Amino acid sequence: MTNIHDRLLIIDFGSQVTQLIARRLRELNVYCEIHPYQNVTNAFLAEFAPKAVILSGGPASVINEGSPRPPSTVFDLNVPILGICYGQQVMMEVLGGKVESGHGTAEFGRAFVTPEAEKLALLDGWFEDDKEQVWMSHGDHVSKIAPGFEVYGTSPNAPFAITADTSRNFFAVQFHPEVHHTPNGAKLYENFVKMAGFKGDWTMGAYREEAITKIREQVGDAKVICGLSGGVDSSVAAVLIHEAIGDQLTCVFVNNGLLRKDEAEEVITMFRDNYNMPFIYADERELFLGELDGQRDPETKRKIIGKLFIDVFQKHAAEVGGAKFLAQGTLYPDVIESVSFSGGPSVTIKSHHNVGGLPEKMGLKLVEPLRELFKDEVRELGRELGLPTGFIGRHPFPGPGLAIRCPGEITRPKLEILREADAIYIDQIRKHGLYDEIWQAFVAILPVKTVGVMGDGRTYDFACALRAVTSVDGMTADYYPFSHEFLGETATRIINEVPGINRVTYDITSKPPGTIEWE
Ligand code: XMP
């Protein structure tokens, strides 16, 4: 299929904040993709046909032998190019300038850039106060700019903070315009894409139409199965695919006994009542809880759940007969992570539960219509597709469900207690109007019993921990700063209303060093 939208290519050199560049561009309704520099070959460039290119920052030093380079043909594409931090340095080095190492000129953190006499279209709306706050993070610096470049902004430690070769539309900045700490950074991207001639037509309405066409092209008249978790991603994927191919899609929703209070009913009602699509409800609570009973080790729990899920899914998918595709709600951050500069996470912190391995085992091909979207874009698409607002705004819920919120031994009574406490906690958060400010909130039941006193009697019951975090993508997170009143009121409600819990704690660990879930 030909590309309907103009595309911007971000060549990734491994900066921690490359994804933010994509975010800023998407906010401008510009379609972009991030690709690690190793993958950007001449053939790739020809096929991708970018209308503009951004060279990201990165941890390497241009001075070191073997440090990453973009293919030199990128500079012959005759399209605007913006180099950021490492991208700026690599641009200078390749185009005939010079980069040197630190020696007192490293800059980390906030800096102020002041303008040079001449105006640059990239900087429209900048320097209204004669200076701009920017975020620097560099050890090396450009000591000589490449032929054809002029200086348009300087900072105390970066005499070439902003340079450009206006005849070729090449721009190079030493700082990171994509981060929050460069308050006017979005304006710079806006000017850049305007100069490159982007129309800003990457909207959810357009995305929906294109995705539907692509799904139809990919699937033809074959059958597709989709594992529904009840979460936002798989639900949006299912509704979108259903819109594309109707009853060729069958959803399989597995109740593994690890769902939240009333969750199974909510998901079933939502899909049966609103969408009238082929839907298999697999009540496999006994199977999962039987195998998990008494299990303590976090990885063992995850592995058991992952394996059973595959078995169960496979069994029910067979009922559909002849399915050739498996639909998944994979998002863009998952795609980038798996091909990132550093080759993705180097250690397994947790073996994430998904249906990995299933497609090969069942000989299925994948349909992943959300591969190009960030989480909040998926929510927007969900709204566009008419999914109920309350459903779209739901906090993420992990595949292994309550099992990983029950550190220590999993037992049915503990899961029941956890469900009740969690429902009250979420109810409290909603009543106080905080639900949408929080990325994710839940209760974990702790593997300790503590002594309490209720009325005139002694209690000996479980302690629980409340967790609530803010986050952009789940990769890093901060604990949510509830008021003491909120915490006190919630603790009182849980202890009074949930038999089996007599102590409530609040988890104030950020990620890193903690993780969001307890296991
Ligand atoms: P952690 O606990 O690693 O979680 O900080 C980050 C985000 O991922 C969710 N999570 C999972 N989601 N399968 C999922 O689908 C999993 O195995 C899994 N483990 C964690 C977690 O809820 C949080 O949103």
XYZ file of C-alpha atoms and ligand atoms in Angstrom:
543
model
C 0.000 0.000 0.000
C 1.363 3.443 -0.805
C 1.950 5.846 2.044
C -0.890 8.306 2.380
C 0.914 10.517 4.868
C 4.183 12.323 4.614
C 6.639 10.569 6.880
C 9.361 11.862 9.102
C 12.225 9.546 9.972
C 13.898 9.703 13.384
C 17.268 7.960 13.302
C 17.934 6.716 16.819
C 21.405 6.821 18.316
C 20.200 5.541 21.674
C 19.161 8.609 23.636
C 16.929 7.961 26.631
C 14.531 10.595 25.293
C 14.192 9.647 21.617
C 10.594 8.575 22.186
C 9.806 12.087 23.313
C 10.784 13.423 19.894
C 8.146 11.156 18.407
C 5.642 12.383 20.972
C 6.255 16.031 20.135
C 5.811 15.287 16.426
C 2.667 13.248 16.898
C 1.242 16.166 18.882
C 1.740 18.201 15.711
C -0.198 15.557 13.731
C 2.954 14.523 11.906
C 3.534 10.860 11.164
C 7.007 9.706 12.219
C 8.849 6.497 12.959
C 11.926 5.840 15.080
C 14.512 3.474 13.624
C 17.846 2.485 15.175
C 20.732 3.798 13.103
C 21.947 0.256 12.314
C 18.760 -0.441 10.383
C 18.859 2.713 8.312
C 20.508 1.502 5.135
C 20.392 3.166 1.747
C 17.713 0.717 0.652
C 15.705 1.513 3.755
C 15.936 5.244 3.079
C 14.750 4.780 -0.474
C 11.781 2.718 0.654
C 10.852 4.936 3.621
C 11.133 8.121 1.546
C 11.171 10.567 4.460
C 10.060 14.141 3.944
C 12.413 15.178 6.779
C 14.912 13.477 9.067
C 15.837 13.950 12.712
C 19.095 12.571 14.110
C 18.581 11.795 17.795
C 20.926 12.184 20.732
C 22.849 9.232 22.097
C 25.393 8.100 24.667
C 28.341 7.482 22.314
C 31.195 9.874 21.569
C 31.664 10.896 17.944
C 35.399 10.984 18.615
C 35.582 7.277 19.369
C 36.397 4.933 16.564
C 33.413 2.889 15.444
C 30.898 5.282 16.998
C 27.492 5.259 15.283
C 26.997 7.125 12.010
C 23.970 7.606 9.794
C 24.428 6.465 6.193
C 26.059 9.402 4.401
C 23.350 9.292 1.728
C 20.976 10.730 4.295
C 22.575 14.099 3.588
C 21.907 13.696 -0.135
C 18.164 13.137 0.210
C 17.487 16.803 -0.312
C 15.158 16.972 2.703
C 15.407 19.078 5.885
C 17.518 17.469 8.615
C 17.621 18.335 12.309
C 20.490 17.006 14.431
C 20.040 16.933 18.193
C 22.937 16.633 20.665
C 24.831 13.540 19.433
C 22.906 13.993 16.168
C 24.300 17.513 15.935
C 27.833 16.340 16.561
C 27.665 13.490 14.100
C 26.292 15.879 11.516
C 29.197 18.274 12.017
C 31.778 15.507 11.930
C 30.392 13.928 8.758
C 29.926 17.255 6.978
C 33.442 18.512 7.665
C 33.357 20.188 11.100
C 35.129 19.080 14.273
C 34.042 17.656 17.621
C 36.176 17.651 20.765
C 35.918 16.094 24.160
C 34.849 17.791 27.433
C 37.711 19.614 29.190
C 35.498 21.849 31.244
C 32.933 22.373 28.516
C 30.592 19.522 29.395
C 27.092 20.694 30.248
C 24.399 18.773 32.039
C 21.072 20.298 32.946
C 19.579 23.706 32.459
C 21.339 26.318 30.321
C 20.355 29.531 28.597
C 20.820 30.125 24.905
C 21.053 33.658 23.530
C 20.456 34.592 19.883
C 22.881 35.796 17.259
C 21.977 38.777 15.133
C 20.447 36.969 12.212
C 16.989 35.353 12.402
C 16.307 31.719 11.612
C 12.875 30.391 10.612
C 13.455 27.386 12.883
C 13.446 29.821 15.796
C 10.216 31.703 15.058
C 8.653 32.518 18.401
C 11.934 32.036 20.230
C 14.004 34.587 22.130
C 11.133 36.854 23.051
C 13.006 37.521 26.301
C 16.350 37.520 24.516
C 17.159 34.106 25.893
C 15.653 30.631 26.033
C 15.981 27.977 28.675
C 17.181 24.690 27.208
C 18.219 21.289 28.508
C 21.796 20.275 27.810
C 23.347 16.882 28.318
C 26.681 16.606 26.588
C 30.297 15.771 27.348
C 31.692 16.436 23.848
C 31.151 19.670 21.988
C 31.474 20.989 18.456
C 34.693 22.998 18.154
C 34.408 23.829 14.462
C 31.210 23.929 12.451
C 30.958 22.353 9.033
C 31.285 24.491 5.894
C 28.039 26.217 4.975
C 26.789 26.413 8.596
C 26.194 29.648 10.519
C 25.668 30.199 14.230
C 22.201 31.285 15.404
C 22.405 30.691 19.143
C 25.063 30.291 21.813
C 25.203 29.227 25.444
C 28.075 29.828 27.879
C 29.489 26.338 27.285
C 28.223 25.744 23.755
C 29.258 28.494 21.333
C 27.538 26.450 18.615
C 24.314 25.723 20.503
C 22.209 26.379 17.380
C 23.674 26.248 13.877
C 22.164 25.896 10.438
C 22.994 25.612 6.785
C 19.930 27.362 5.422
C 20.797 26.630 1.793
C 20.338 22.906 2.496
C 17.813 23.188 5.359
C 20.204 21.442 7.761
C 19.762 22.404 11.417
C 21.809 21.347 14.415
C 21.165 21.972 18.097
C 23.313 20.964 21.036
C 20.395 20.770 23.491
C 17.280 18.596 23.692
C 14.208 20.502 22.470
C 11.975 17.472 23.100
C 12.195 17.490 26.901
C 10.030 19.336 29.329
C 12.961 21.388 30.568
C 13.255 23.111 27.195
C 9.945 24.914 27.688
C 9.760 26.348 24.174
C 11.046 23.187 22.498
C 7.729 22.211 20.913
C 7.804 25.457 18.943
C 11.095 24.457 17.412
C 9.634 21.176 16.178
C 6.575 23.014 14.901
C 8.783 25.342 12.854
C 10.852 22.434 11.581
C 7.905 20.431 10.261
C 6.312 23.545 8.817
C 9.488 24.277 6.865
C 9.566 20.673 5.685
C 6.029 21.096 4.322
C 4.139 18.632 6.535
C 0.398 19.105 6.358
C -0.308 17.911 9.904
C -2.892 15.402 8.701
C -2.019 12.521 10.987
C -5.331 12.404 12.882
C -7.066 9.549 14.595
C -9.935 9.692 12.121
C -7.459 9.246 9.260
C -5.588 6.554 11.165
C -8.781 4.587 11.709
C -9.662 4.603 8.016
C -6.153 3.593 6.959
C -5.901 0.886 9.603
C -9.184 -0.624 8.441
C -7.989 -0.720 4.831
C -4.678 -2.286 5.875
C -6.380 -4.948 8.010
C -8.661 -5.895 5.114
C -5.699 -6.095 2.760
C -3.679 -8.215 5.167
C -6.395 -10.621 6.241
C -8.456 -11.107 3.082
C -11.265 -13.505 3.886
C -9.339 -15.475 6.535
C -10.444 -15.882 10.142
C -8.782 -13.972 12.972
C -8.722 -14.744 16.684
C -8.000 -12.212 19.381
C -7.118 -12.791 23.011
C -9.096 -10.221 24.979
C -7.746 -9.309 28.372
C -10.374 -6.669 29.030
C -7.622 -4.055 29.013
C -7.728 -1.019 26.778
C -5.222 -2.177 24.154
C -6.700 -5.548 23.268
C -10.227 -4.099 23.404
C -9.426 -1.261 21.014
C -7.616 -3.675 18.692
C -10.622 -6.012 18.724
C -13.170 -3.289 18.008
C -11.050 -1.863 15.197
C -10.552 -5.265 13.593
C -14.232 -6.063 13.986
C -15.042 -2.854 12.160
C -12.723 -3.964 9.373
C -13.687 -7.597 8.946
C -16.841 -8.133 11.007
C -17.556 -11.728 12.026
C -14.325 -13.060 10.583
C -13.002 -12.035 14.025
C -13.599 -14.115 17.139
C -12.511 -12.864 20.552
C -11.468 -15.231 23.297
C -11.709 -13.899 26.825
C -10.123 -16.107 29.464
C -11.191 -15.782 33.073
C -8.172 -17.106 34.935
C -9.540 -16.431 38.399
C -7.088 -13.556 38.753
C -9.349 -10.751 37.579
C -10.566 -7.858 39.685
C -13.967 -7.684 41.325
C -16.793 -7.792 38.726
C -14.264 -7.528 35.891
C -15.368 -10.609 33.958
C -19.004 -9.439 33.934
C -17.992 -5.938 32.814
C -15.943 -7.216 29.890
C -18.558 -9.728 28.796
C -21.335 -7.142 28.985
C -19.310 -4.591 27.103
C -18.530 -6.927 24.237
C -21.761 -8.887 24.064
C -24.075 -5.892 24.456
C -22.225 -3.291 22.469
C -20.465 -5.186 19.756
C -22.326 -8.345 19.008
C -19.194 -10.064 17.762
C -18.294 -13.761 17.949
C -17.100 -14.045 21.519
C -15.865 -17.030 23.509
C -15.908 -16.749 27.273
C -13.508 -19.299 28.696
C -14.141 -19.767 32.392
C -10.891 -21.451 33.403
C -10.722 -20.323 37.026
C -10.412 -23.835 38.396
C -7.557 -24.727 36.093
C -5.448 -21.663 36.870
C -6.129 -21.499 40.591
C -5.577 -25.229 40.947
C -2.091 -24.990 39.462
C -1.235 -21.779 41.308
C -2.462 -22.917 44.692
C 0.343 -22.514 47.213
C 2.872 -21.169 44.680
C 5.213 -18.535 46.133
C 7.927 -17.752 43.634
C 7.165 -14.736 41.407
C 8.755 -16.172 38.275
C 7.148 -19.588 38.797
C 3.751 -17.913 39.072
C 4.338 -15.939 35.879
C 5.521 -19.020 34.000
C 2.569 -21.152 35.103
C 0.112 -18.447 34.074
C 1.862 -17.843 30.737
C 1.858 -21.539 29.878
C -1.736 -22.162 30.936
C -2.894 -19.130 29.041
C -1.356 -20.472 25.861
C -2.876 -23.932 26.412
C -6.322 -22.528 27.114
C -6.215 -20.062 24.295
C -5.108 -22.724 21.879
C -7.916 -25.039 22.985
C -10.623 -22.408 22.494
C -9.135 -21.003 19.338
C -9.413 -24.493 17.873
C -13.205 -24.170 18.297
C -13.109 -21.344 15.775
C -11.532 -23.611 13.198
C -9.157 -22.527 10.502
C -8.050 -19.196 11.965
C -4.968 -17.921 10.162
C -4.275 -14.760 12.154
C -3.822 -13.786 15.774
C -4.676 -10.198 16.718
C -2.674 -8.446 19.413
C -2.771 -5.012 20.982
C 0.991 -4.429 20.684
C 1.860 -0.728 21.089
C 4.632 1.378 19.636
C 6.739 1.524 22.829
C 6.819 -2.320 22.836
C 7.972 -2.293 19.221
C 10.717 0.253 19.835
C 11.904 -1.480 22.963
C 12.416 -4.707 21.122
C 14.603 -3.169 18.427
C 16.140 -0.282 20.330
C 19.715 0.917 20.010
C 20.804 -1.013 23.073
C 19.023 -4.113 21.857
C 16.253 -3.764 24.419
C 16.446 -4.451 28.122
C 19.604 -6.395 28.888
C 18.319 -8.274 31.912
C 14.997 -9.924 32.498
C 13.446 -8.113 35.417
C 10.199 -9.997 35.036
C 9.118 -12.414 32.367
C 6.196 -10.469 30.979
C 3.144 -12.441 30.245
C 1.809 -12.198 26.750
C 0.970 -14.669 24.063
C 4.580 -14.802 22.868
C 5.435 -18.096 21.230
C 1.827 -18.764 20.401
C 1.832 -17.579 16.781
C 4.718 -19.877 15.799
C 3.283 -22.807 17.718
C -0.111 -22.460 16.078
C 1.208 -21.391 12.694
C -0.584 -18.060 12.975
C 0.360 -14.709 11.510
C 0.037 -11.561 13.608
C -2.363 -8.672 13.098
C -1.168 -5.736 15.213
C -3.112 -2.627 14.207
C -1.858 -0.528 17.140
C 1.856 -1.038 16.476
C 2.309 2.589 15.531
C 0.497 4.132 18.492
C 1.357 5.331 21.960
C -0.949 4.494 24.860
C -2.771 7.815 24.877
C -3.224 7.592 21.101
C -4.817 4.173 21.602
C -7.214 5.788 24.047
C -7.990 8.465 21.473
C -8.608 5.809 18.840
C -10.875 4.029 21.313
C -12.891 7.216 21.710
C -12.994 7.599 17.934
C -14.383 4.039 17.719
C -17.031 4.868 20.296
C -15.841 2.693 23.174
C -17.348 3.859 26.475
C -15.224 6.587 28.090
C -15.043 4.801 31.427
C -13.655 1.740 29.709
C -11.037 3.630 27.734
C -9.688 5.432 30.768
C -9.142 2.229 32.751
C -5.784 1.813 34.409
C -3.489 -0.805 32.854
C -3.893 -4.287 34.294
C -1.143 -6.895 33.903
C -1.672 -10.205 32.139
C -0.864 -12.283 35.256
C -3.497 -10.257 37.100
C -3.888 -10.425 40.838
C -1.307 -13.222 41.095
C 1.494 -10.649 41.045
C -0.290 -8.511 43.645
C -0.291 -11.385 46.067
C 3.372 -11.789 47.041
C 4.048 -15.071 48.804
C 1.619 -17.947 48.673
C -1.413 -17.597 46.411
C -4.607 -18.871 47.978
C -8.232 -18.388 47.024
C -9.202 -16.691 50.318
C -6.331 -14.218 49.910
C -7.417 -13.409 46.360
C -10.954 -12.816 47.605
C -9.735 -10.423 50.306
C -7.544 -8.640 47.768
C -10.461 -8.180 45.362
C -12.611 -6.563 48.010
C -9.858 -4.229 49.259
C -8.912 -3.236 45.724
C -12.511 -2.392 44.831
C -12.816 -0.094 47.856
C -9.505 1.612 47.096
C -10.495 2.291 43.485
C -13.901 3.461 44.621
C -12.198 5.940 46.966
C -9.955 7.197 44.190
C -12.906 7.706 41.887
C -14.966 9.432 44.578
C -12.139 11.894 45.161
C -11.873 12.571 41.421
C -8.291 11.291 41.253
C -8.657 8.295 38.937
C -7.587 10.032 35.738
C -4.569 11.688 37.346
C -3.154 8.316 38.286
C -1.490 5.955 35.811
C -2.267 2.871 37.846
C -3.569 2.126 41.332
C -4.119 -1.174 43.103
C -3.847 -3.040 46.363
C -1.297 -5.761 47.088
C -2.051 -8.216 49.873
C 1.083 -8.836 51.924
C 2.259 -12.234 53.120
C 2.222 -11.140 56.756
C -0.401 -11.260 59.416
C -0.389 -8.619 62.085
C -2.093 -8.118 65.428
C -4.828 -5.527 65.783
C -7.674 -4.629 68.048
C -11.242 -4.136 66.878
C -14.004 -3.407 69.333
C -12.895 -5.278 72.379
C -11.308 -8.110 70.542
C -7.890 -9.052 69.228
C -7.516 -9.518 65.471
C -4.792 -11.373 63.628
C -5.227 -10.608 59.945
C -3.373 -9.697 56.773
C -1.683 -6.381 56.068
C -2.069 -4.814 52.649
C -0.250 -2.134 50.687
C -1.880 0.536 48.565
C -0.011 1.436 45.400
C -0.650 4.412 43.103
C 1.766 5.815 40.571
C 1.994 8.502 37.959
C 3.797 7.590 34.765
C 3.893 8.353 31.060
C 4.548 4.875 29.730
C 5.030 2.568 32.718
C 8.810 2.525 32.196
C 9.447 4.967 35.029
C 7.012 6.015 37.710
C 6.526 8.162 40.791
C 4.314 7.342 43.720
C 1.168 9.468 43.848
C 1.172 12.080 46.654
C -2.223 11.411 48.262
C -3.284 13.646 51.102
C -3.098 12.190 54.592
C -6.875 12.604 54.838
C -7.396 10.453 51.766
C -5.058 7.758 53.028
C -6.600 7.776 56.491
C -10.158 7.560 55.170
C -9.262 4.773 52.737
C -7.443 2.740 55.376
C -10.409 3.033 57.709
C -12.827 1.901 55.020
C -10.721 -1.096 54.033
C -10.221 -2.262 57.608
C -13.877 -1.789 58.491
C -15.328 -3.274 55.340
C -12.945 -6.105 54.439
C -12.802 -9.015 56.844
C -9.280 -10.415 56.784
C -7.340 -7.127 56.680
C -6.416 -5.240 59.804
C -3.535 -3.029 58.633
C -3.041 -0.773 55.622
C 0.253 0.690 54.391
C 1.066 3.039 51.506
C 3.885 2.159 49.119
C 6.017 5.256 48.376
C 8.595 3.594 46.117
C 9.295 5.105 42.722
C 10.358 3.121 39.631
C 13.280 2.703 39.469
C 14.366 1.391 41.924
C 11.031 -0.352 42.541
C 8.730 -1.724 39.875
C 5.081 -0.780 39.653
C 3.766 -4.242 40.466
C 5.006 -6.034 43.565
C 6.219 -9.084 41.653
P 6.389 -3.169 36.286
O 5.805 -3.897 37.455
O 7.367 -3.984 35.502
O 5.166 -2.877 35.316
O 6.948 -1.831 36.682
C 5.143 -1.937 34.285
C 3.762 -1.950 33.671
O 3.557 -3.212 33.027
C 2.476 -3.903 33.629
N 2.880 -5.310 33.697
C 2.455 -6.236 32.834
N 1.594 -6.143 31.793
N 1.898 -8.436 31.394
C 1.303 -7.267 31.093
O 0.485 -7.231 30.173
C 2.769 -8.596 32.412
O 3.295 -9.674 32.650
C 3.057 -7.430 33.170
N 3.861 -7.200 34.265
C 3.723 -5.886 34.555
C 2.286 -3.279 34.983
O 0.958 -3.452 35.463
C 2.634 -1.842 34.683
O 1.562 -1.163 34.066
